[in-house]
Short mmCIF file of C-alpha atoms in Angstrom, two decimals:
data_model
loop_
_atom_site.label_atom_id
_atom_site.label_comp_id
_atom_site.label_asym_id
_atom_site.label_seq_id
_atom_site.Cartn_x
_atom_site.Cartn_y
_atom_site.Cartn_z
CA MET A 1 10.87 33.62 -97.66
CA LYS A 2 11.79 31.19 -100.62
CA ARG A 3 13.52 32.94 -103.19
CA PRO A 4 11.49 33.55 -106.32
CA GLU A 5 12.92 31.34 -108.38
CA THR A 6 12.78 28.06 -105.80
CA GLN A 7 8.77 29.18 -105.68
CA ILE A 8 8.82 29.39 -109.12
CA ARG A 9 10.45 25.63 -109.57
CA SER A 10 8.33 23.99 -106.83
CA LEU A 11 5.51 26.01 -108.07
CA LEU A 12 5.54 24.69 -111.58
CA ARG A 13 6.21 20.77 -110.37
CA LEU A 14 3.11 20.75 -108.92
CA ILE A 15 1.45 21.82 -112.63
CA ASP A 16 3.71 19.08 -114.03
CA GLU A 17 3.01 16.97 -111.42
CA GLY A 18 0.41 16.90 -109.18
CA ILE A 19 -2.88 16.97 -111.75
CA ARG A 20 -3.33 14.04 -113.52
CA VAL A 21 -5.83 12.25 -115.89
CA GLU A 22 -7.87 10.46 -113.84
CA LEU A 23 -9.17 13.58 -112.10
CA VAL A 24 -10.98 14.95 -115.12
CA ALA A 25 -11.48 11.30 -117.36
CA GLU A 26 -15.78 9.81 -117.22
CA PRO A 27 -15.99 5.91 -117.14
CA LEU A 28 -16.30 4.01 -120.22
CA PHE A 29 -19.19 3.70 -120.91
CA SER A 30 -19.19 -0.80 -122.36
CA LEU A 31 -21.28 -2.89 -123.94
CA PRO A 32 -20.99 -6.80 -124.71
CA ALA A 33 -19.85 -7.56 -128.00
CA THR A 34 -22.80 -9.52 -128.65
CA THR A 35 -25.34 -6.83 -128.44
CA PRO A 36 -27.22 -5.96 -131.43
CA ALA A 37 -26.17 -2.50 -132.87
CA GLU A 38 -28.89 -1.14 -133.54
CA GLU A 39 -29.79 -1.40 -129.63
CA ALA A 40 -25.96 0.09 -128.76
CA ALA A 41 -26.90 3.28 -130.73
CA SER A 42 -30.19 3.62 -129.28
CA LEU A 43 -28.74 3.81 -126.07
CA LEU A 44 -25.69 5.13 -127.61
CA GLU A 45 -27.33 7.77 -128.08
CA GLU A 46 -28.89 8.17 -125.09
CA LYS A 47 -26.49 8.52 -122.48
CA GLY A 48 -24.96 11.04 -125.70
CA PHE A 49 -22.08 8.59 -125.75
CA ASP A 50 -19.93 8.73 -129.51
CA TYR A 51 -17.80 5.76 -128.03
CA CYS A 52 -18.50 2.48 -125.90
CA GLY A 53 -16.29 0.22 -125.25
CA VAL A 54 -16.80 -3.62 -125.58
CA ASP A 55 -16.48 -6.16 -123.73
CA GLN A 56 -14.93 -9.11 -124.52
CA SER A 57 -12.71 -12.04 -123.72
CA ASP A 58 -9.61 -10.72 -125.78
CA ALA A 59 -7.73 -8.26 -124.14
CA SER A 60 -7.14 -5.74 -126.01
CA PRO A 61 -9.15 -3.28 -125.99
CA TYR A 62 -11.92 -2.45 -128.47
CA LEU A 63 -14.25 -0.02 -128.71
CA VAL A 64 -16.97 1.42 -131.16
CA GLU A 65 -18.45 4.47 -132.25
CA ARG A 66 -21.72 5.20 -132.66
CA SER A 67 -21.65 6.69 -136.25
CA GLN A 68 -20.23 3.37 -137.20
CA LEU A 69 -22.84 1.04 -136.21
CA ALA A 70 -25.51 -0.52 -138.33
CA LEU A 71 -27.06 -4.03 -139.20
CA GLY A 72 -25.41 -6.92 -136.87
CA SER A 73 -23.30 -7.02 -133.39
CA VAL A 74 -21.47 -4.19 -131.39
CA ALA A 75 -18.79 -7.10 -132.21
CA ASP A 76 -19.09 -6.65 -136.02
CA PHE A 77 -17.67 -3.12 -136.03
CA ALA A 78 -15.26 -3.01 -133.13
CA THR A 79 -11.48 -2.14 -133.52
CA GLU A 80 -8.61 -2.08 -131.51
CA ILE A 81 -8.00 0.60 -129.86
CA GLN A 82 -4.57 2.03 -130.61
CA GLU A 83 -1.97 2.52 -128.23
CA ASP A 84 -1.17 5.96 -129.23
CA ARG A 85 -5.59 6.97 -128.17
CA ILE A 86 -4.04 5.50 -124.77
CA VAL A 87 -2.72 7.44 -121.58
CA ASP A 88 -2.41 5.87 -118.23
CA ALA A 89 -4.33 7.41 -115.17
CA ASP A 90 -1.93 8.93 -113.24
CA ALA A 91 0.32 10.05 -115.94
CA SER A 92 -0.15 14.51 -115.37
CA LEU A 93 -3.16 16.35 -117.14
CA TRP A 94 -0.58 19.03 -118.59
CA SER A 95 2.13 16.03 -119.80
CA VAL A 96 -1.21 14.73 -122.45
CA LEU A 97 -2.79 18.44 -122.73
CA ARG A 98 -1.15 19.18 -126.31
CA GLN A 99 -2.72 15.39 -127.36
CA ILE A 100 -6.30 15.67 -125.74
CA VAL A 101 -6.45 18.96 -127.80
CA THR A 102 -4.79 17.69 -131.11
CA GLN A 103 -6.98 13.76 -131.04
CA GLU A 104 -9.74 15.59 -129.20
CA VAL A 105 -10.17 11.70 -127.72
CA LEU A 106 -8.59 9.52 -125.15
CA PHE A 107 -8.77 6.58 -123.56
CA VAL A 108 -7.17 6.24 -120.36
CA ARG A 109 -5.34 2.81 -118.77
CA THR A 110 -6.18 2.00 -114.63
CA ASP A 111 -4.09 -0.95 -114.09
CA GLY A 112 -3.74 -2.15 -117.27
CA LYS A 113 -7.06 -2.16 -118.21
CA VAL A 114 -8.40 0.08 -119.92
CA ASP A 115 -11.72 2.06 -117.80
CA SER A 116 -11.86 5.48 -118.90
CA ILE A 117 -12.01 8.45 -121.69
CA VAL A 118 -10.93 12.44 -121.76
CA THR A 119 -12.12 14.75 -124.48
CA VAL A 120 -11.60 18.05 -125.17
CA ALA A 121 -15.14 18.71 -123.77
CA ASP A 122 -13.10 17.79 -120.19
CA LEU A 123 -10.38 20.48 -119.93
CA ASP A 124 -13.62 22.66 -118.71
CA LYS A 125 -13.85 20.37 -115.25
CA GLN A 126 -12.07 22.37 -112.38
CA PRO A 127 -9.01 20.60 -112.37
CA SER A 128 -8.21 21.00 -115.44
CA ARG A 129 -9.27 24.81 -114.57
CA LEU A 130 -7.06 24.79 -111.79
CA MET A 131 -4.13 23.82 -113.85
CA LEU A 132 -4.23 26.81 -116.84
CA PHE A 133 -4.59 29.19 -114.24
CA GLY A 134 -1.69 28.16 -112.29
CA ILE A 135 0.11 29.06 -115.59
CA VAL A 136 -0.92 32.75 -115.83
CA SER A 137 -0.62 33.52 -112.52
CA MET A 138 2.83 31.98 -112.74
CA MET A 139 3.33 33.97 -115.51
CA GLU A 140 2.32 37.31 -113.96
CA MET A 141 4.88 35.95 -111.07
CA VAL A 142 8.21 35.54 -113.66
CA MET A 143 6.91 39.14 -114.45
CA HIS A 144 6.62 40.10 -111.40
CA ALA A 145 9.63 38.80 -110.01
CA THR A 146 11.79 39.93 -113.07
CA VAL A 147 10.75 43.88 -112.84
CA THR A 148 11.80 43.34 -109.29
CA HIS A 149 15.11 42.50 -110.21
CA ALA A 150 15.73 44.30 -113.08
CA CYS A 151 14.55 47.72 -111.92
CA THR A 152 14.77 50.09 -108.58
CA SER A 153 11.25 50.95 -107.36
CA THR A 154 11.65 54.35 -108.34
CA GLU A 155 12.28 53.24 -111.96
CA TRP A 156 9.76 51.24 -113.23
CA PRO A 157 6.99 53.59 -112.30
CA LEU A 158 8.05 56.13 -115.01
CA TYR A 159 6.96 53.52 -117.64
CA LEU A 160 3.21 53.71 -116.96
CA SER A 161 1.51 56.90 -117.69
CA GLU A 162 0.04 59.62 -114.54
CA ASP A 163 -3.13 57.96 -114.85
CA ARG A 164 -2.63 54.55 -113.88
CA LYS A 165 0.54 55.71 -111.53
CA ASN A 166 -1.74 57.71 -109.54
CA MET A 167 -4.63 55.10 -109.31
CA TYR A 168 -1.91 51.70 -108.55
CA GLU A 169 -0.55 54.60 -105.62
CA GLU A 170 -4.04 55.03 -104.36
CA LEU A 171 -4.91 51.70 -104.40
CA HIS A 172 -1.32 50.93 -102.65
CA ARG A 173 -2.54 53.64 -99.50
CA LYS A 174 -5.42 51.96 -99.23
CA ARG A 175 -3.74 48.35 -98.98
CA LEU A 176 -1.36 49.28 -96.38
CA GLU A 177 -4.09 51.06 -94.31
CA LYS A 178 -6.12 47.41 -94.23
CA ASN A 179 -3.12 46.13 -92.90
CA GLN A 180 -2.60 44.41 -96.83
CA GLU A 181 1.51 44.75 -96.67
CA LEU A 182 2.18 44.90 -100.38
CA ASP A 183 4.25 46.38 -102.29
CA LEU A 184 3.45 48.69 -105.33
CA LEU A 185 4.15 46.34 -108.22
CA SER A 186 1.72 44.05 -106.81
CA CYS A 187 -0.55 46.71 -107.00
CA THR A 188 -0.08 46.77 -110.75
CA GLN A 189 -2.78 44.45 -113.79
CA LEU A 190 -0.57 42.25 -116.04
CA CYS A 191 -1.25 44.53 -119.26
CA ASP A 192 1.39 47.14 -117.31
CA LYS A 193 3.80 45.11 -115.85
CA MET A 194 3.79 43.83 -120.23
CA THR A 195 4.18 47.72 -120.65
CA ILE A 196 7.32 48.22 -118.88
CA ILE A 197 9.16 44.98 -119.58
CA SER A 198 8.79 46.37 -123.15
CA LYS A 199 10.22 49.61 -122.15
CA HIS A 200 13.24 48.40 -120.21
CA ARG A 201 15.95 48.27 -122.86
CA ASP A 202 16.17 45.06 -124.12
CA LEU A 203 14.29 43.11 -120.95
CA TYR A 204 11.82 42.32 -123.13
CA SER A 205 14.10 39.14 -124.79
CA LEU A 206 13.93 37.36 -122.04
CA PHE A 207 10.12 36.63 -122.95
CA ALA A 208 9.19 37.01 -126.81
CA GLU A 209 11.27 37.26 -129.96
CA SER A 210 9.48 41.37 -129.34
CA LYS A 211 7.68 44.06 -127.98
CA SER A 212 4.68 43.10 -130.78
CA LYS A 213 5.10 39.09 -129.90
CA LEU A 214 5.20 40.27 -125.61
CA LYS A 215 1.87 41.57 -126.49
CA ASP A 216 0.76 39.30 -127.91
CA LEU A 217 1.63 36.80 -125.91
CA VAL A 218 0.31 38.63 -122.83
CA ASN A 219 -3.04 40.06 -124.31
CA ARG A 220 -3.35 36.22 -125.40
CA ILE A 221 -1.98 35.18 -121.36
CA GLY A 222 -5.20 38.13 -120.55
CA THR A 223 -7.57 36.26 -122.07
CA ILE A 224 -7.15 33.13 -120.93
CA ARG A 225 -7.13 34.40 -117.28
CA ASP A 226 -10.54 36.21 -117.27
CA ASN A 227 -12.38 33.25 -119.13
CA LEU A 228 -11.28 31.48 -116.60
CA ALA A 229 -11.71 33.80 -113.60
CA HIS A 230 -15.49 34.42 -115.01
CA SER A 231 -16.59 30.61 -115.47
CA HIS A 232 -16.08 31.01 -119.36
CA PRO A 233 -14.31 27.73 -121.13
CA PRO A 234 -10.94 28.27 -121.37
CA ALA A 235 -11.32 28.51 -125.14
CA GLN A 236 -13.55 31.14 -124.73
CA GLY A 237 -12.19 33.54 -127.79
CA ILE A 238 -8.89 32.02 -128.35
CA GLU A 239 -9.54 27.87 -129.16
CA TRP A 240 -7.64 25.06 -128.09
CA ASN A 241 -5.11 25.62 -130.43
CA LYS A 242 -4.01 28.47 -130.00
CA LEU A 243 -4.55 28.31 -126.23
CA VAL A 244 -1.64 25.33 -126.35
CA GLU A 245 0.29 27.37 -128.42
CA VAL A 246 0.25 30.53 -125.67
CA VAL A 247 -0.11 27.76 -122.47
CA GLU A 248 2.90 26.28 -123.54
CA GLN A 249 5.06 29.61 -123.78
CA ALA A 250 4.42 30.99 -121.23
CA HIS A 251 4.74 27.76 -119.05
CA ARG A 252 8.78 27.18 -121.10
CA ILE A 253 9.12 30.88 -119.92
CA ILE A 254 8.36 30.17 -116.50
CA ALA A 255 10.61 26.75 -116.42
CA SER A 256 13.19 28.86 -117.94
CA TYR A 257 13.32 31.54 -115.17
CA PRO A 258 16.17 30.29 -112.56
CA MET A 259 18.60 30.81 -116.08
CA THR A 260 16.70 34.33 -116.59
CA TYR A 261 17.31 35.43 -113.01
CA SER A 262 21.36 34.54 -113.47
CA VAL A 263 20.44 37.53 -116.33
CA ILE A 264 18.96 39.58 -114.74
CA GLN A 265 21.34 39.71 -112.24
CA GLU A 266 24.53 40.12 -113.81
CA LYS A 267 23.08 42.13 -117.47
CA TYR A 268 20.52 44.23 -116.07
CA ARG A 269 22.05 44.45 -112.38
CA ARG A 270 20.45 47.63 -110.68
CA THR A 271 21.24 49.77 -108.72
CA GLU A 272 19.92 49.75 -105.21
CA GLU A 273 17.96 52.99 -103.98
#
């Protein structure tokens, strides 16, 4: 079996490179430049679109915004799409997540032509949810590995309440009866791993500046995880800007785990039973 830091690095590469913008983008509806503006506005309202592309001979990409349309033709209201609002279809979704949330609408270029659009609403689609759930799951994976390498199997249960420890021992026993060969730590929840890390010397410092900040981070990660698991909008109860901050912080922790592992080996070298 691969070492945890190798597994984490490989999984993170899937998140960073494997989920592309084109998987969540929608085709950009376009109209000829000569289309009467009032007709265009009606069409866009009927389809529920805020923007449409403009078909014209100029190679530069143009669009119109429904709210701006009045008397005249589509060409009268067309504006060139600025380069900072264009992303390539094969760009990783992770690399432009913050940009999508900040700008709310981005336009997608395929083979040199802007032909699609991606909005914050598209981040509720399955490829995006898979990406976010991957980050959440890997964060728990890092916490699990950290506890495993910093604490002995008899030490970390001491940081949990008797009720929770007994609950997990019973769950572990039942899983073993079903030939589910998991260790006891795998039966614990995200919040328990946070408790262990907070109570074991200054282990929390590998994740956050203080115990309270670690608790806040883990609680927000838990909110995102619950939203994803129960088919709620990912940012429900947290807002997209805050969600991006949380997953970016989690991503930094995950990406730095190989270095974190080295620190654990040196500073928290456990005594084997």
